[in-house]
Coordinates of C-alpha atoms and ligand atoms in Angstrom, one line a residue:
M1134 CA 30.2 75.0 -21.2
S1135 CA 32.3 73.2 -23.0
T1136 CA 32.0 72.1 -26.3
T1137 CA 32.2 68.4 -25.3
Q1138 CA 29.9 68.5 -22.5
P1139 CA 26.0 67.6 -24.0
R1140 CA 24.0 70.9 -24.0
P1141 CA 20.7 71.7 -22.8
A1142 CA 18.1 71.3 -25.4
F1143 CA 16.5 74.5 -27.2
G1144 CA 14.2 76.3 -24.6
T1145 CA 14.3 73.8 -21.6
V1146 CA 16.2 76.2 -19.5
L1147 CA 14.7 79.8 -18.1
A1148 CA 16.8 82.4 -16.7
D1149 CA 15.3 82.8 -13.1
Q1150 CA 13.6 86.5 -13.5
M1151 CA 10.7 87.3 -15.6
A1152 CA 8.6 90.4 -16.4
I1153 CA 4.8 90.6 -15.9
A1154 CA 2.5 92.8 -16.6
T1155 CA -1.6 92.9 -17.8
Y1156 CA -4.2 94.5 -19.3
R1157 CA -7.6 95.7 -17.4
D1158 CA -9.9 98.4 -18.3
G1159 CA -8.6 99.6 -21.5
R1160 CA -5.2 99.8 -20.1
W1161 CA -1.9 97.9 -19.2
G1162 CA -0.6 98.5 -15.3
A1163 CA 3.0 98.6 -14.6
H1164 CA 5.0 95.6 -14.9
E1165 CA 7.2 93.8 -12.5
L1166 CA 9.4 91.6 -12.0
R1167 CA 9.4 88.4 -11.0
R1168 CA 11.2 85.1 -9.8
T1169 CA 10.4 82.4 -12.9
G1170 CA 7.6 80.6 -12.2
A1171 CA 3.8 79.6 -12.1
I1172 CA 1.0 82.0 -12.5
D1173 CA -2.3 82.0 -11.5
I1174 CA -4.9 81.5 -14.2
H1175 CA -8.6 81.0 -14.6
P1176 CA -9.8 77.4 -16.1
A1177 CA -12.0 79.9 -18.4
A1178 CA -9.5 82.6 -19.3
H1179 CA -10.3 83.3 -23.1
V1180 CA -6.5 81.8 -23.9
L1181 CA -7.5 78.2 -22.6
H1182 CA -10.8 77.7 -24.9
Y1183 CA -10.2 80.4 -28.3
A1184 CA -6.2 80.2 -28.1
S1185 CA -5.9 84.2 -27.7
E1186 CA -2.1 84.5 -27.6
C1187 CA 1.3 85.7 -29.5
F1188 CA 4.6 85.7 -28.9
E1189 CA 8.0 86.7 -29.5
G1190 CA 11.6 85.0 -30.0
F1191 CA 15.0 87.0 -30.2
K1192 CA 18.1 87.3 -28.8
A1193 CA 20.2 88.9 -26.9
Y1194 CA 24.8 88.0 -27.3
R1195 CA 27.2 88.2 -25.2
W1196 CA 30.4 90.2 -26.8
A1197 CA 34.4 88.9 -26.3
D1198 CA 34.0 91.9 -24.0
G1199 CA 31.8 90.9 -21.8
S1200 CA 28.9 93.2 -23.1
I1201 CA 25.1 91.9 -23.6
H1202 CA 23.5 93.5 -27.0
V1203 CA 20.1 92.6 -28.1
F1204 CA 19.8 91.8 -31.7
R1205 CA 16.8 93.6 -33.8
M1206 CA 14.1 94.0 -30.4
D1207 CA 12.1 96.6 -32.3
K1208 CA 11.7 94.9 -35.1
H1209 CA 10.3 92.2 -32.7
I1210 CA 8.2 94.0 -30.9
E1211 CA 6.6 95.8 -33.6
R1212 CA 6.0 91.9 -35.2
M1213 CA 4.4 91.5 -31.7
R1214 CA 1.8 94.6 -31.4
Q1215 CA 0.9 93.5 -35.4
S1216 CA 0.2 89.7 -34.0
A1217 CA -1.6 91.4 -31.3
R1218 CA -3.7 93.5 -33.6
L1219 CA -4.4 90.7 -36.1
L1220 CA -5.6 88.9 -32.9
A1221 CA -8.0 91.8 -31.6
L1222 CA -5.9 90.9 -28.3
P1223 CA -5.0 94.3 -26.6
E1224 CA -2.1 95.7 -28.2
P1225 CA 1.1 95.8 -26.1
D1226 CA 2.7 99.2 -25.4
A1227 CA 6.2 99.1 -28.0
D1228 CA 7.7 101.3 -25.0
Q1229 CA 6.4 99.3 -22.2
L1230 CA 8.0 96.2 -24.1
A1231 CA 11.1 97.1 -24.5
A1232 CA 11.6 98.3 -20.7
M1233 CA 10.2 94.5 -19.9
V1234 CA 12.8 93.4 -22.2
L1235 CA 15.5 95.6 -21.1
T1236 CA 15.0 94.5 -17.4
V1237 CA 14.8 90.7 -17.9
I1238 CA 18.3 90.8 -19.8
D1239 CA 19.9 93.3 -17.3
R1240 CA 18.7 91.4 -14.0
V1241 CA 19.8 87.8 -16.2
R1242 CA 22.8 88.9 -17.6
D1243 CA 25.4 86.3 -16.1
Q1244 CA 22.9 83.7 -17.7
V1245 CA 23.8 85.0 -20.9
P1246 CA 26.0 82.4 -22.4
E1247 CA 29.1 82.9 -24.5
P1248 CA 28.8 82.1 -28.5
P1249 CA 27.7 80.2 -29.8
G1250 CA 25.2 80.3 -27.3
A1251 CA 22.5 83.2 -26.4
L1252 CA 20.0 84.9 -24.6
Y1253 CA 16.5 83.7 -25.9
L1254 CA 14.0 86.3 -25.4
R1255 CA 10.1 84.7 -25.4
P1256 CA 7.7 87.7 -25.0
L1257 CA 3.8 86.1 -24.9
L1258 CA 0.7 87.7 -24.6
F1259 CA -2.5 85.7 -24.0
G1260 CA -6.5 86.8 -23.2
T1261 CA -7.2 86.5 -19.7
T1262 CA -11.2 87.3 -19.8
E1263 CA -13.2 85.0 -18.3
N1264 CA -15.7 83.8 -20.6
I1265 CA -16.4 80.7 -22.1
G1266 CA -19.1 81.7 -24.3
A1267 CA -17.1 84.1 -26.4
A1268 CA -15.8 82.0 -29.1
S1269 CA -16.2 85.6 -31.5
A1270 CA -15.3 88.0 -28.8
P1271 CA -12.2 89.2 -28.0
A1272 CA -10.6 89.2 -24.7
S1273 CA -10.7 92.4 -23.2
E1274 CA -7.8 91.9 -20.5
A1275 CA -4.7 90.2 -21.2
T1276 CA -1.4 89.4 -19.8
L1277 CA 1.8 90.2 -21.1
I1278 CA 5.3 88.3 -19.6
V1279 CA 8.6 88.2 -21.4
L1280 CA 10.6 85.3 -20.2
A1281 CA 14.9 84.4 -21.3
S1282 CA 16.2 81.4 -22.1
P1283 CA 19.8 80.9 -22.2
V1284 CA 20.3 78.2 -25.4
W1285 CA 22.9 76.8 -26.7
D1286 CA 22.3 74.8 -30.4
Y1287 CA 18.4 74.5 -31.8
F1288 CA 19.0 72.1 -33.7
A1289 CA 20.4 69.3 -32.2
G1290 CA 23.5 67.7 -34.3
G1291 CA 23.8 71.6 -34.9
A1292 CA 25.5 72.1 -38.4
K1293 CA 24.3 69.2 -40.0
P1294 CA 22.1 69.3 -43.6
L1295 CA 18.8 69.2 -43.2
R1296 CA 16.2 66.7 -44.5
I1297 CA 13.1 68.4 -45.0
Y1298 CA 10.1 66.5 -46.4
V1299 CA 8.3 69.1 -48.8
E1300 CA 4.4 69.0 -47.9
D1301 CA 2.4 70.1 -51.3
E1302 CA -1.2 69.4 -49.6
K1303 CA -1.4 70.3 -46.2
H1304 CA -1.3 73.9 -45.2
R1305 CA 0.6 75.0 -41.7
T1306 CA -2.4 77.7 -41.1
A1307 CA -5.1 79.7 -42.3
S1308 CA -3.5 82.1 -45.1
H1309 CA -4.5 85.1 -43.2
L1310 CA -3.0 84.1 -40.2
G1311 CA 0.5 83.0 -41.6
M1312 CA 2.3 86.3 -41.0
V1313 CA 1.1 86.4 -37.1
K1314 CA 2.9 84.9 -34.5
T1315 CA 0.7 82.5 -32.2
G1316 CA 0.5 79.2 -31.1
G1317 CA -2.7 78.0 -33.2
N1318 CA -0.2 78.1 -36.9
Y1319 CA 2.1 75.4 -34.5
A1320 CA -0.3 73.6 -33.2
A1321 CA -1.4 72.9 -37.0
A1322 CA 1.7 72.1 -38.2
M1323 CA 2.6 69.6 -35.7
G1324 CA 0.3 66.6 -36.5
P1325 CA 2.1 67.1 -40.4
T1326 CA 5.8 67.4 -39.0
L1327 CA 5.4 64.5 -36.8
A1328 CA 3.8 62.4 -39.4
A1329 CA 6.3 63.7 -41.6
R1330 CA 9.2 62.3 -39.6
D1331 CA 8.2 58.7 -38.7
R1332 CA 7.2 58.0 -42.2
Y1333 CA 10.6 60.1 -43.8
R1334 CA 12.8 60.8 -40.9
V1335 CA 13.2 64.5 -42.1
D1336 CA 13.8 67.3 -39.7
Q1337 CA 10.8 69.4 -40.7
V1338 CA 8.0 70.3 -43.3
L1339 CA 8.3 72.7 -46.0
F1340 CA 5.0 73.8 -46.1
C1341 CA 3.6 74.1 -50.0
P1342 CA -0.2 74.0 -50.4
G1343 CA -0.9 74.2 -54.1
G1344 CA 2.0 73.9 -54.7
A1345 CA 3.6 77.7 -54.1
V1346 CA 6.5 77.2 -51.5
Q1347 CA 5.7 79.1 -48.1
E1348 CA 8.5 77.8 -45.0
T1349 CA 9.0 75.2 -42.5
G1350 CA 6.9 74.9 -39.3
A1351 CA 9.5 77.4 -37.4
A1352 CA 11.9 79.1 -40.0
N1353 CA 11.6 80.4 -43.3
F1354 CA 13.1 79.0 -46.8
L1355 CA 15.7 80.2 -48.9
L1356 CA 16.8 79.4 -51.8
L1357 CA 20.8 80.6 -52.6
R1358 CA 23.5 80.6 -55.3
E1359 CA 26.3 82.3 -55.5
G1360 CA 25.0 85.9 -56.5
H1361 CA 21.8 85.0 -56.4
I1362 CA 18.4 84.9 -53.8
L1363 CA 14.6 83.6 -54.5
T1364 CA 12.5 83.7 -51.6
R1365 CA 8.3 84.0 -51.2
G1366 CA 7.9 87.9 -51.3
L1367 CA 5.9 89.0 -48.2
D1368 CA 2.3 88.3 -48.1
S1369 CA 0.1 87.4 -45.2
T1370 CA 0.5 83.4 -45.8
F1371 CA 4.0 83.3 -43.5
L1372 CA 5.6 84.6 -40.8
H1373 CA 7.8 87.6 -41.7
G1374 CA 10.9 86.4 -40.3
V1375 CA 13.5 89.3 -39.1
T1376 CA 16.5 86.7 -39.6
R1377 CA 14.8 86.7 -43.2
D1378 CA 15.0 90.2 -44.0
S1379 CA 18.7 90.6 -42.2
L1380 CA 20.4 88.3 -44.1
L1381 CA 18.6 89.7 -48.0
T1382 CA 19.8 93.2 -46.6
M1383 CA 23.1 91.9 -45.9
A1384 CA 23.2 90.0 -49.5
R1385 CA 22.1 93.4 -51.3
D1386 CA 24.5 95.0 -49.8
M1387 CA 26.9 92.3 -50.7
G1388 CA 26.0 92.3 -54.6
F1389 CA 23.4 89.6 -55.0
R1390 CA 20.1 89.8 -56.8
T1391 CA 17.2 89.1 -54.0
E1392 CA 14.5 87.8 -55.6
E1393 CA 11.3 87.8 -53.6
R1394 CA 7.8 86.1 -54.9
V1395 CA 6.0 83.2 -55.8
F1396 CA 7.6 80.2 -57.0
H1397 CA 6.8 76.9 -57.2
I1398 CA 8.1 73.2 -56.3
P1399 CA 8.8 72.4 -59.9
E1400 CA 11.5 75.6 -60.1
M1401 CA 12.8 75.0 -56.0
L1402 CA 13.5 71.3 -57.5
E1403 CA 15.2 72.7 -60.3
W1404 CA 17.3 75.1 -58.8
V1405 CA 18.7 72.6 -55.5
Q1406 CA 20.6 70.5 -58.9
T1407 CA 23.0 73.4 -58.5
G1408 CA 21.8 75.5 -56.1
E1409 CA 21.5 75.7 -52.2
A1410 CA 18.7 75.6 -49.7
A1411 CA 18.8 77.2 -46.4
L1412 CA 16.4 77.8 -43.4
S1413 CA 16.5 81.4 -41.7
G1414 CA 15.2 82.3 -38.1
T1415 CA 16.0 83.5 -34.7
A1416 CA 16.8 79.8 -33.8
A1417 CA 18.5 78.0 -36.6
V1418 CA 20.2 81.6 -38.1
L1419 CA 20.8 79.9 -41.5
A1420 CA 20.8 76.1 -41.7
G1421 CA 21.8 74.7 -45.1
V1422 CA 19.2 72.1 -46.1
G1423 CA 21.1 68.6 -47.8
T1424 CA 18.1 66.5 -49.0
L1425 CA 14.1 67.8 -50.0
V1426 CA 12.0 64.7 -49.7
Y1427 CA 9.0 65.0 -52.1
R1428 CA 6.4 62.3 -53.3
D1429 CA 8.9 59.4 -51.8
Q1430 CA 11.3 60.7 -53.7
E1431 CA 14.6 62.3 -52.6
H1432 CA 16.5 65.5 -54.0
R1433 CA 20.1 66.3 -53.0
V1434 CA 20.3 69.5 -52.7
G1435 CA 23.9 70.5 -54.3
D1436 CA 26.1 67.9 -53.1
G1437 CA 24.5 67.1 -50.0
G1438 CA 26.2 69.6 -48.1
I1439 CA 26.2 72.5 -46.4
G1440 CA 26.6 75.2 -49.5
P1441 CA 29.2 77.8 -49.7
V1442 CA 26.9 80.8 -49.9
T1443 CA 24.9 79.8 -46.6
R1444 CA 28.0 79.2 -44.9
R1445 CA 29.3 83.0 -45.9
L1446 CA 26.3 84.9 -45.6
R1447 CA 25.3 83.0 -41.6
A1448 CA 29.3 83.9 -41.0
A1449 CA 28.6 87.4 -42.1
L1450 CA 25.4 87.7 -40.0
V1451 CA 26.6 85.6 -37.1
A1452 CA 29.8 88.1 -37.1
I1453 CA 27.3 91.6 -36.6
Q1454 CA 25.1 89.0 -33.7
N1455 CA 28.5 88.9 -31.7
G1456 CA 30.2 91.9 -32.1
E1457 CA 32.9 90.8 -34.5
A1458 CA 31.9 92.9 -37.4
P1459 CA 30.8 96.6 -37.3
D1460 CA 26.9 96.6 -37.2
R1461 CA 26.6 99.5 -40.1
Y1462 CA 23.0 98.5 -40.3
G1463 CA 21.9 99.7 -36.3
W1464 CA 20.6 96.6 -35.8
T1465 CA 22.5 95.8 -32.0
R1466 CA 21.4 97.6 -29.1
K1467 CA 23.3 97.2 -26.2
V1468 CA 22.1 96.0 -22.7
Ligands
PLP2841 C1 6.5 79.9 -38.8 C2 8.5 80.8 -38.2 N1 8.7 81.4 -39.2 C3 9.8 81.5 -39.7 C4 10.7 82.2 -38.7 C5 12.2 83.1 -38.6 O1 11.6 84.6 -37.8 P1 12.7 85.0 -37.3 O2 13.7 85.0 -38.6 O3 12.1 86.3 -37.1 O4 13.1 84.6 -36.3 C6 10.0 81.7 -37.0 C7 10.6 82.0 -36.5 O5 11.1 82.6 -35.9 C8 8.8 81.2 -37.1 O6 8.1 80.3 -35.8

């Protein structure tokens, strides 16, 4: 697809094959490959009432020689298993889930776009036990699906600096569930995000309940300047992003000091007078923030554009993902 043609929105196009497995009688059955399409689900299924579900999101990239490489799949599978445990869902078997992902990628390899596009992988796990009285009983039956989606740009407008609303009251999620990638967290963020978009024309909301900076609805948040990165330290309140981990690892090797700790809105507003701010995630990679809106006031981040440290780190990570720079970390796996 040429760069001048409009690209389908992120997640709206699905590859035509998916993998599916079911859990019953205390064990996972063999997975099968199917044409992507509707599945049967009973209206009493646990997930439809009690939101017993979690998912993952990561990418496979097409390199210049045509080969396909998946990025940090094992780390995403571990996070999915942790989400399942914390939601009392049957835990996917790591080897089986990896096999499902690799089989799907292999079967749809001709549908993997060229960079800056990629194939987005979306494992999905949900409780299927038929019981509408199981509000405090876990699902004993579940379905695991791996979907794939060719993707182009996540943020419409591409490399435009983002406008972010700083929310200091509402929570993105319950504090013990922030590290779980479950639909309910996105449902909780939806109302505040729509309201802020409507009122302040922002792209995303940065959740800072009680004034402590956490993350946005679908990405981690980093403050950057030459030689120094500040981001919240890992705790249960936010999702432990694989991109965040990759960027911090690379930055340390580039000589940066990486500080992971709790910090509050006043420190952030002071930082952005001269420093940079960015969102990190599989979809966004590292997206520069140009403006923070807090209590009806606009705070320009640096000169309002995408900063040089953000650009450099983003380019370094993208180069590994696309096979343009050596992967000294063992993050990429050929499919
Ligand atoms: C709430 C939230 N935080 C952070 C991230 C970033 O995580 P990762 O870098 O693993 O994609 C995501 C998803 O991508 C997310 O949904």
